[in-house]
Tab-separated table of C-alpha atoms and ligand atoms in Angstrom:
chain	number	residue	atom	x	y	z
A	1	UNK	CA	180.804	45.677	62.980
A	2	UNK	CA	180.093	44.229	59.641
A	3	UNK	CA	178.553	41.227	61.635
A	4	UNK	CA	176.295	43.885	63.636
A	5	UNK	CA	175.238	45.643	60.274
A	6	UNK	CA	174.088	42.115	58.716
A	7	UNK	CA	172.224	41.006	61.740
A	8	UNK	CA	170.404	44.559	62.009
A	9	UNK	CA	169.785	44.290	58.117
A	10	UNK	CA	168.560	40.752	58.571
A	11	UNK	CA	166.159	41.944	61.441
A	12	UNK	CA	164.687	44.773	59.485
A	13	UNK	CA	163.990	42.602	56.386
A	14	UNK	CA	162.409	39.967	58.678
A	15	UNK	CA	160.318	42.450	60.127
A	16	UNK	CA	158.938	44.105	56.804
A	17	UNK	CA	158.353	40.593	55.599
A	18	UNK	CA	156.572	39.687	58.877
A	19	UNK	CA	154.462	42.938	58.402
A	20	UNK	CA	153.741	41.924	54.718
A	21	UNK	CA	152.758	38.402	55.395
A	22	UNK	CA	150.464	39.513	58.451
A	23	UNK	CA	148.473	41.610	55.630
A	24	UNK	CA	148.059	38.934	53.553
A	25	UNK	CA	146.792	36.338	55.720
A	26	UNK	CA	143.179	38.057	55.529
A	27	UNK	CA	142.943	38.187	51.826
A	28	UNK	CA	140.749	40.699	50.285
A	29	UNK	CA	137.230	39.518	49.135
A	30	UNK	CA	137.249	39.935	45.356
A	31	UNK	CA	133.840	41.372	44.833
A	32	UNK	CA	134.667	44.360	46.717
A	33	UNK	CA	135.772	46.062	43.213
A	34	UNK	CA	132.626	44.908	41.239
A	35	UNK	CA	130.082	48.011	42.188
A	36	UNK	CA	126.665	47.316	44.045
A	37	UNK	CA	126.571	43.599	45.451
A	38	UNK	CA	123.480	41.771	43.973
A	39	UNK	CA	122.365	41.248	47.674
A	40	UNK	CA	121.814	44.767	48.327
A	41	UNK	CA	119.341	45.819	45.724
A	42	UNK	CA	116.194	45.615	47.420
A	43	UNK	CA	115.600	45.639	51.294
A	44	UNK	CA	113.455	46.154	54.005
A	45	UNK	CA	114.198	47.365	57.724
A	46	UNK	CA	113.237	45.165	60.811
A	47	UNK	CA	112.731	47.589	63.023
A	48	UNK	CA	111.788	47.372	66.907
A	49	UNK	CA	113.596	43.794	67.055
A	50	UNK	CA	116.594	44.954	68.730
A	51	UNK	CA	116.180	48.459	69.261
A	52	UNK	CA	116.843	49.970	72.714
A	53	UNK	CA	113.217	50.237	73.103
A	54	UNK	CA	112.327	46.928	72.109
A	55	UNK	CA	110.839	44.333	74.222
A	56	UNK	CA	113.463	41.529	75.311
A	57	UNK	CA	110.611	39.378	75.496
A	58	UNK	CA	110.694	39.316	71.870
A	59	UNK	CA	114.312	39.089	71.019
A	60	UNK	CA	113.770	35.273	70.088
A	61	UNK	CA	110.321	35.471	68.416
A	62	UNK	CA	109.581	38.989	66.600
A	63	UNK	CA	110.494	38.163	63.123
A	64	UNK	CA	109.758	34.364	62.402
A	65	UNK	CA	110.722	32.284	59.329
A	66	UNK	CA	107.215	33.007	58.262
A	67	UNK	CA	108.002	36.613	57.711
A	68	UNK	CA	111.424	35.838	56.073
A	69	UNK	CA	109.861	33.263	53.657
A	70	UNK	CA	107.163	35.810	52.617
A	71	UNK	CA	109.959	38.916	52.358
A	72	UNK	CA	112.016	36.433	49.990
A	73	UNK	CA	108.849	35.534	47.895
A	74	UNK	CA	107.907	39.165	47.866
A	75	UNK	CA	111.507	40.013	45.963
A	76	UNK	CA	113.379	41.230	48.559
A	77	UNK	CA	117.026	40.572	48.632
A	78	UNK	CA	118.029	41.501	52.024
A	79	UNK	CA	116.701	42.749	55.643
A	80	UNK	CA	118.369	45.636	57.490
A	81	UNK	CA	118.183	44.620	61.426
A	82	UNK	CA	118.964	47.733	63.430
A	83	UNK	CA	120.870	47.095	66.661
A	84	UNK	CA	120.478	49.681	69.409
A	85	UNK	CA	123.621	50.798	71.232
A	86	UNK	CA	122.744	49.090	74.559
A	87	UNK	CA	121.947	45.488	73.145
A	88	UNK	CA	125.404	44.458	72.678
A	89	UNK	CA	127.706	47.343	73.400
A	90	UNK	CA	129.174	47.392	76.814
A	91	UNK	CA	131.158	50.766	77.231
A	92	UNK	CA	133.137	49.598	80.337
A	93	UNK	CA	134.476	46.379	78.379
A	94	UNK	CA	133.723	47.194	74.625
A	95	UNK	CA	135.303	44.221	73.194
A	96	UNK	CA	133.320	41.900	75.126
A	97	UNK	CA	129.660	41.654	73.424
A	98	UNK	CA	126.623	41.270	75.679
A	99	UNK	CA	126.756	37.688	76.296
A	100	UNK	CA	122.862	37.307	76.741
A	101	UNK	CA	121.922	39.009	73.519
A	102	UNK	CA	124.194	38.116	71.051
A	103	UNK	CA	122.879	34.659	70.369
A	104	UNK	CA	119.509	36.011	69.764
A	105	UNK	CA	120.897	38.467	67.129
A	106	UNK	CA	123.022	35.679	65.844
A	107	UNK	CA	120.195	33.671	65.098
A	108	UNK	CA	118.295	36.349	63.874
A	109	UNK	CA	120.697	36.492	61.082
A	110	UNK	CA	121.015	32.769	60.624
A	111	UNK	CA	117.012	32.660	60.390
A	112	UNK	CA	117.056	35.179	57.482
A	113	UNK	CA	119.936	33.738	55.627
A	114	UNK	CA	117.976	30.239	55.758
A	115	UNK	CA	115.203	32.146	53.853
A	116	UNK	CA	117.602	33.231	51.355
A	117	UNK	CA	117.749	36.997	52.465
A	118	UNK	CA	121.260	38.766	53.381
A	119	UNK	CA	120.865	40.662	56.407
A	120	UNK	CA	122.735	44.199	57.065
A	121	UNK	CA	123.163	44.928	60.818
A	122	UNK	CA	123.761	48.325	61.992
A	123	UNK	CA	124.721	50.405	65.070
A	124	UNK	CA	121.485	52.288	66.029
A	125	UNK	CA	121.277	54.506	68.923
A	126	UNK	CA	117.850	54.938	70.178
A	127	UNK	CA	118.664	58.319	71.735
A	128	UNK	CA	120.976	61.501	71.217
A	129	UNK	CA	122.549	60.902	74.611
A	130	UNK	CA	125.250	58.371	73.383
A	131	UNK	CA	126.031	60.555	70.276
A	132	UNK	CA	126.632	63.542	72.261
A	133	UNK	CA	129.475	61.573	74.008
A	134	UNK	CA	131.120	60.553	71.193
A	135	UNK	CA	130.851	64.151	69.893
A	136	UNK	CA	132.114	65.860	73.088
A	137	UNK	CA	134.932	63.011	74.015
A	138	UNK	CA	137.207	62.094	71.443
A	139	UNK	CA	138.362	59.115	73.166
A	140	UNK	CA	134.990	57.459	73.010
A	141	UNK	CA	135.128	56.502	69.625
A	142	UNK	CA	137.691	53.782	70.509
A	143	UNK	CA	135.092	51.878	72.636
A	144	UNK	CA	133.240	52.094	69.585
A	145	UNK	CA	136.097	50.555	67.330
A	146	UNK	CA	136.917	48.044	69.896
A	147	UNK	CA	132.863	47.167	69.965
A	148	UNK	CA	132.794	46.667	65.948
A	149	UNK	CA	136.117	44.976	66.056
A	150	UNK	CA	134.588	41.999	68.087
A	151	UNK	CA	131.295	42.279	66.093
A	152	UNK	CA	133.591	41.595	63.185
A	153	UNK	CA	135.323	38.460	64.808
A	154	UNK	CA	131.983	36.958	66.172
A	155	UNK	CA	130.426	37.116	62.959
A	156	UNK	CA	133.074	35.801	60.883
A	157	UNK	CA	131.345	32.645	60.316
A	158	UNK	CA	128.852	34.487	57.775
A	159	UNK	CA	130.220	35.035	54.261
A	160	UNK	CA	129.876	38.414	52.548
A	161	UNK	CA	126.494	37.584	50.659
A	162	UNK	CA	125.030	36.572	54.124
A	163	UNK	CA	125.886	39.659	56.184
A	164	UNK	CA	127.030	43.224	55.819
A	165	UNK	CA	128.099	45.552	58.347
A	166	UNK	CA	126.930	49.298	58.849
A	167	UNK	CA	128.730	51.198	61.094
A	168	UNK	CA	126.332	53.946	62.615
A	169	UNK	CA	122.639	55.345	61.729
A	170	UNK	CA	122.150	58.562	61.069
A	171	UNK	CA	124.755	60.575	62.939
A	172	UNK	CA	123.669	64.349	63.559
A	173	UNK	CA	125.410	65.466	66.745
A	174	UNK	CA	127.111	68.323	64.895
A	175	UNK	CA	124.075	69.386	63.106
A	176	UNK	CA	121.980	69.530	66.371
A	177	UNK	CA	124.444	71.406	68.332
A	178	UNK	CA	124.920	73.997	65.762
A	179	UNK	CA	128.384	73.412	65.094
A	180	UNK	CA	129.893	74.255	61.675
A	181	UNK	CA	131.754	71.082	60.953
A	182	UNK	CA	128.450	69.470	60.391
A	183	UNK	CA	129.915	67.071	57.492
A	184	UNK	CA	133.702	66.861	58.581
A	185	UNK	CA	133.444	65.945	62.184
A	186	UNK	CA	132.021	62.307	61.771
A	187	UNK	CA	134.056	61.261	58.611
A	188	UNK	CA	137.308	60.460	60.496
A	189	UNK	CA	135.782	59.021	63.287
A	190	UNK	CA	133.785	56.642	60.931
A	191	UNK	CA	136.972	55.808	59.149
A	192	UNK	CA	138.518	54.519	62.952
A	193	UNK	CA	135.591	52.156	63.023
A	194	UNK	CA	136.590	51.095	59.260
A	195	UNK	CA	139.797	50.325	60.136
A	196	UNK	CA	139.074	48.162	63.449
A	197	UNK	CA	136.803	46.128	61.147
A	198	UNK	CA	139.597	45.639	58.567
A	199	UNK	CA	142.220	44.897	61.042
A	200	UNK	CA	140.280	41.467	61.403
A	201	UNK	CA	137.913	40.956	58.309
A	202	UNK	CA	138.648	41.882	54.556
A	203	UNK	CA	135.381	39.703	53.775
A	204	UNK	CA	132.321	41.747	54.737
A	205	UNK	CA	131.127	44.567	52.998
A	206	UNK	CA	130.804	47.849	55.263
A	207	UNK	CA	128.092	50.439	54.884
A	208	UNK	CA	129.278	54.048	55.657
A	209	UNK	CA	127.228	57.361	55.562
A	210	UNK	CA	127.536	60.578	56.686
A	211	UNK	CA	126.331	63.492	59.401
A	212	UNK	CA	122.746	65.256	59.153
A	213	UNK	CA	121.106	62.129	59.753
A	214	UNK	CA	122.685	60.398	56.758
A	215	UNK	CA	121.365	63.024	54.147
A	216	UNK	CA	122.791	63.594	50.681
A	217	UNK	CA	124.145	67.005	50.830
A	218	UNK	CA	126.726	66.218	53.464
A	219	UNK	CA	127.389	62.573	51.713
A	220	UNK	CA	128.080	64.481	48.455
A	221	UNK	CA	130.382	66.804	50.003
A	222	UNK	CA	132.460	64.024	51.458
A	223	UNK	CA	135.802	62.368	50.145
A	224	UNK	CA	135.497	58.539	49.729
A	225	UNK	CA	137.735	56.586	52.072
A	226	UNK	CA	140.596	54.562	50.703
A	227	UNK	CA	139.683	51.170	52.350
A	228	UNK	CA	138.548	48.390	50.132
A	229	UNK	CA	134.610	47.117	50.524
A	230	UNK	CA	132.710	50.202	51.314
A	231	UNK	CA	129.242	50.754	50.240
A	232	UNK	CA	128.033	54.648	50.803
A	233	UNK	CA	124.718	55.161	52.026
A	234	UNK	CA	122.027	57.959	52.408
A	235	UNK	CA	118.703	58.177	54.053
A	236	UNK	CA	115.790	59.849	51.890
A	237	UNK	CA	112.715	61.342	53.309
A	238	UNK	CA	111.701	64.034	51.134
A	239	UNK	CA	109.337	65.641	51.232
A	240	UNK	CA	109.654	65.422	54.906
A	241	UNK	CA	106.399	67.711	55.197
A	242	UNK	CA	104.616	64.576	53.629
A	243	UNK	CA	106.832	61.705	54.854
A	244	UNK	CA	106.732	62.721	58.295
A	245	UNK	CA	103.239	64.435	58.815
A	246	UNK	CA	102.166	63.893	62.337
A	247	UNK	CA	105.286	62.012	63.497
A	248	UNK	CA	105.254	62.338	67.268
A	249	UNK	CA	109.184	61.774	67.503
A	250	UNK	CA	109.681	64.927	65.012
A	251	UNK	CA	108.048	67.086	67.350
A	252	UNK	CA	105.926	70.456	66.600
A	253	UNK	CA	104.604	71.873	63.909
A	254	UNK	CA	105.103	68.367	62.273
A	255	UNK	CA	102.776	66.913	64.922
A	256	UNK	CA	99.875	68.820	63.878
A	257	UNK	CA	100.137	67.717	60.085
A	258	UNK	CA	97.540	65.361	58.710
A	259	UNK	CA	96.125	64.575	55.336
A	260	UNK	CA	98.738	66.573	53.540
A	261	UNK	CA	98.688	65.687	49.912
A	262	UNK	CA	101.176	64.197	47.613
A	263	UNK	CA	102.406	65.707	44.787
A	264	UNK	CA	102.260	68.927	46.047
A	265	UNK	CA	100.702	72.239	44.532
A	266	UNK	CA	99.583	75.377	45.686
A	267	UNK	CA	96.137	74.492	44.853
A	268	UNK	CA	95.996	71.243	46.731
A	269	UNK	CA	97.359	72.219	49.954
A	270	UNK	CA	94.834	75.232	50.117
A	271	UNK	CA	91.847	73.776	51.961
A	272	UNK	CA	94.410	72.289	54.576
A	273	UNK	CA	95.668	75.937	55.075
A	274	UNK	CA	92.365	77.502	54.903
A	275	UNK	CA	91.262	75.266	57.892
A	276	UNK	CA	94.397	75.321	59.992
A	277	UNK	CA	94.412	78.011	62.711
A	278	UNK	CA	98.124	77.579	63.397
A	279	UNK	CA	100.557	79.962	61.572
A	280	UNK	CA	103.376	77.684	61.570
A	281	UNK	CA	101.362	74.846	59.761
A	282	UNK	CA	100.046	77.324	57.496
A	283	UNK	CA	103.672	78.706	56.693
A	284	UNK	CA	104.938	74.850	56.237
A	285	UNK	CA	102.275	74.054	53.902
A	286	UNK	CA	102.278	77.228	51.607
A	287	UNK	CA	106.027	76.529	51.351
A	288	UNK	CA	105.471	72.792	50.430
A	289	UNK	CA	102.695	73.827	48.139
A	290	UNK	CA	104.786	76.374	46.423
A	291	UNK	CA	107.583	73.561	45.833
A	292	UNK	CA	105.400	71.652	43.732
A	293	UNK	CA	107.070	67.820	45.089
A	294	UNK	CA	106.423	65.395	42.472
A	295	UNK	CA	108.510	62.345	41.008
A	296	UNK	CA	110.758	64.516	38.891
A	297	UNK	CA	111.731	66.847	41.797
A	298	UNK	CA	112.633	63.725	44.055
A	299	UNK	CA	114.881	62.108	41.168
A	300	UNK	CA	116.471	65.395	40.942
A	301	UNK	CA	117.204	65.323	44.584
A	302	UNK	CA	118.364	61.707	44.563
A	303	UNK	CA	120.653	62.284	41.407
A	304	UNK	CA	123.037	64.485	43.356
A	305	UNK	CA	123.944	61.490	45.134
A	306	UNK	CA	124.041	59.285	42.514
A	307	UNK	CA	126.234	61.688	40.449
A	308	UNK	CA	128.625	61.880	43.530
A	309	UNK	CA	128.824	57.916	43.430
A	310	UNK	CA	129.593	57.496	39.997
A	311	UNK	CA	132.213	60.433	39.958
A	312	UNK	CA	133.968	58.819	42.717
A	313	UNK	CA	133.361	55.495	41.283
A	314	UNK	CA	131.780	53.946	44.449
A	315	UNK	CA	128.731	51.637	45.138
A	316	UNK	CA	125.703	53.629	46.673
A	317	UNK	CA	122.515	52.424	48.679
A	318	UNK	CA	119.694	54.486	50.354
A	319	UNK	CA	118.939	52.073	53.233
A	320	UNK	CA	115.976	54.061	54.612
A	321	UNK	CA	113.272	55.737	52.538
A	322	UNK	CA	109.412	55.759	53.411
A	323	UNK	CA	106.249	57.450	54.549
A	324	UNK	CA	104.626	57.573	57.862
A	325	UNK	CA	101.161	55.861	57.414
A	326	UNK	CA	99.277	56.892	60.521
A	327	UNK	CA	98.364	60.458	59.305
A	328	UNK	CA	98.667	59.990	55.574
A	329	UNK	CA	96.128	59.345	52.768
A	330	UNK	CA	96.939	55.714	51.693
A	331	UNK	CA	96.842	56.737	47.870
A	332	UNK	CA	99.210	59.415	48.418
A	333	UNK	CA	101.581	57.403	50.587
A	334	UNK	CA	101.850	54.680	47.646
A	335	UNK	CA	102.465	57.533	45.226
A	336	UNK	CA	105.078	58.906	47.131
A	337	UNK	CA	106.879	55.734	47.897
A	338	UNK	CA	106.353	54.730	44.135
A	339	UNK	CA	108.419	57.811	43.104
A	340	UNK	CA	111.114	57.312	45.699
A	341	UNK	CA	111.708	53.779	45.010
A	342	UNK	CA	111.529	54.162	40.954
A	343	UNK	CA	114.044	57.633	41.247
A	344	UNK	CA	116.183	55.413	43.623
A	345	UNK	CA	116.218	52.075	41.152
A	346	UNK	CA	116.452	54.144	37.921
A	347	UNK	CA	119.683	55.876	39.221
A	348	UNK	CA	121.166	52.338	39.997
A	349	UNK	CA	121.053	52.697	43.741
A	350	UNK	CA	120.111	49.996	46.241
A	351	UNK	CA	117.513	50.454	48.575
A	352	UNK	CA	115.748	49.322	51.771
A	353	UNK	CA	112.152	50.561	52.655
A	354	UNK	CA	111.706	52.032	56.267
A	355	UNK	CA	110.332	49.576	57.404
A	356	UNK	CA	108.567	46.082	57.889
A	357	UNK	CA	105.470	46.509	59.871
A	358	UNK	CA	105.468	49.427	62.385
A	359	UNK	CA	104.188	52.979	61.373
A	360	UNK	CA	105.857	53.044	57.965
A	361	UNK	CA	105.114	49.423	57.183
A	362	UNK	CA	104.209	47.108	54.304
A	363	UNK	CA	102.903	44.474	56.637
A	364	UNK	CA	100.038	44.800	59.060
A	365	UNK	CA	98.233	42.830	61.486
A	366	UNK	CA	94.509	42.680	62.373
A	367	UNK	CA	95.195	40.979	65.767
A	368	UNK	CA	97.922	40.567	68.251
A	369	UNK	CA	99.026	37.243	66.509
A	370	UNK	CA	102.070	37.953	64.592
A	371	UNK	CA	102.249	35.045	62.657
A	372	UNK	CA	99.090	36.227	60.871
A	373	UNK	CA	100.714	39.234	58.862
A	374	UNK	CA	98.956	40.772	55.918
A	375	UNK	CA	100.732	42.434	52.978
A	376	UNK	CA	99.820	46.206	52.045
A	377	UNK	CA	98.922	45.838	48.383
A	378	UNK	CA	99.360	49.553	47.389
A	379	UNK	CA	102.916	49.441	48.943
A	380	UNK	CA	103.900	46.212	47.524
A	381	UNK	CA	103.243	47.796	44.066
A	382	UNK	CA	105.101	51.089	44.898
A	383	UNK	CA	107.993	48.816	45.419
A	384	UNK	CA	107.770	47.301	42.279
A	385	UNK	CA	107.414	43.833	43.834
B	1	BGC	C1	114.749	55.994	63.243
B	1	BGC	C2	113.276	55.810	63.474
B	1	BGC	C3	112.623	56.747	62.636
B	1	BGC	C4	113.036	56.685	61.159
B	1	BGC	C5	111.968	57.374	60.372
B	1	BGC	C6	115.045	55.776	61.823
B	1	BGC	O1	116.279	56.196	61.548
B	1	BGC	O2	115.386	54.921	63.953
B	1	BGC	O3	113.061	56.003	64.676
B	1	BGC	O4	111.236	56.320	62.653
B	1	BGC	O5	114.444	56.848	60.929
B	1	BGC	O6	111.850	58.832	60.702
C-alpha cells in the first residue's frame, strides 16, 4: 500500500512539473508589460493587396520596395495588411494554410521589414457571409482558432518588432442581426483565438477589438482579457456623414452625399439642404449641421476609449481612421484627418490611417504605372509627417 501511495504521489509531482515546464518552454516577451510598442505609433493600411476581392496577379508586386522606402521616409512605423478570409484560410483543413498564397504574404512581410517597417496582419473577411456562420454556429470558432495557431507557427521566424497579429477586422454580426448581446458575443470567441495563439507563441503582440465594427462604445464596455501581450483597438470614422459621403458600400442615403463640409454647422450645411430633393438626405444633413462637429467634439469621442484604456492599464491603438476622397472637398478632408490624428496622438493612442492608395488614400497615381506614385501633401501634413 505504502509503495502504491509513493508511486502515485511521484507521478502526480512529475505530471505537475511537466505541465509547469511545458508552460516555461515559451518565455514571455518582456516588452508585453511596457505599454504601447514603439513600432505601432504610426501606420497605414495596405488595402486591396490580399483582400478577398484583390487580383491574385498582383500578390507578388502590388506594393514594392519603392512604396515601403517612401512610407518609411515619410515617418510611418508600420503597415497593416488586411488578409481576406479566403486567402490563407481553408475551413475544411484550417490548420493547413493555403500553400499557394502563404509565400506571397510571407514575402510581403519580409519586404516591408527590410525597409524598416513593422507589419500587422489581420483576418479581414470581405463579406458578411463568413461572419454569419461564426455567429450562428458556435463550433466554427474552433476552425478559426486552428487557423490562427497555424499562422502563429508559420510566422514564428519574425520578431515582435517585425510582426503583429490582429485577430479579426470589424466584427458586426450581432449588431446587424438586431441581437441584444452586441458587445458580448464576440468577446469570448476572440479569447479562444488569443489562447490558440498563446499556446504556441508568447512573443508577438496580438491586437483585439470588439463588435460594432470595432467601435469605441462596445470596446469601452468590455473587460480586458487576462492574457499577456494584447493591444486593444478601435476604428474611428466619425463624423460618418462626412467620412463616408458617397461611399457605395455603405448604401442609401450615404451614396447620395457629396461636398458635405467639415467642420459642420447649421449654416454651412444649409446650401446642400436647400438644393437636395431627398428628404432623408435633408434630415441627415440637418442632424449633422446641428451636431457642430469639430476637432473638440472628435477629441471628446476618442477620449472615451483613451480613458477606458488608462483605467484598465492597457495599450490602445486606432488602426483605421480616414475619409473617403471621391466625393469630398480636399481641404475639408485634410482638416478632418488633421483633427482625428491630432486627437488620437494627443491621447497617447497608436494609429494607422485607412489607407495607402485607394479611395481613402495618401498616395495617388496619374497613370497605370504603380511605381510612379505621388504623395498627397495635404494628407501628409494632416498626418503630421
Ligand atoms: C473595410 C473597407 C472600407 C473601410 C472604410 C474597412 O474595414 O474593409 O472595405 O473601405 O473599412 O469603410
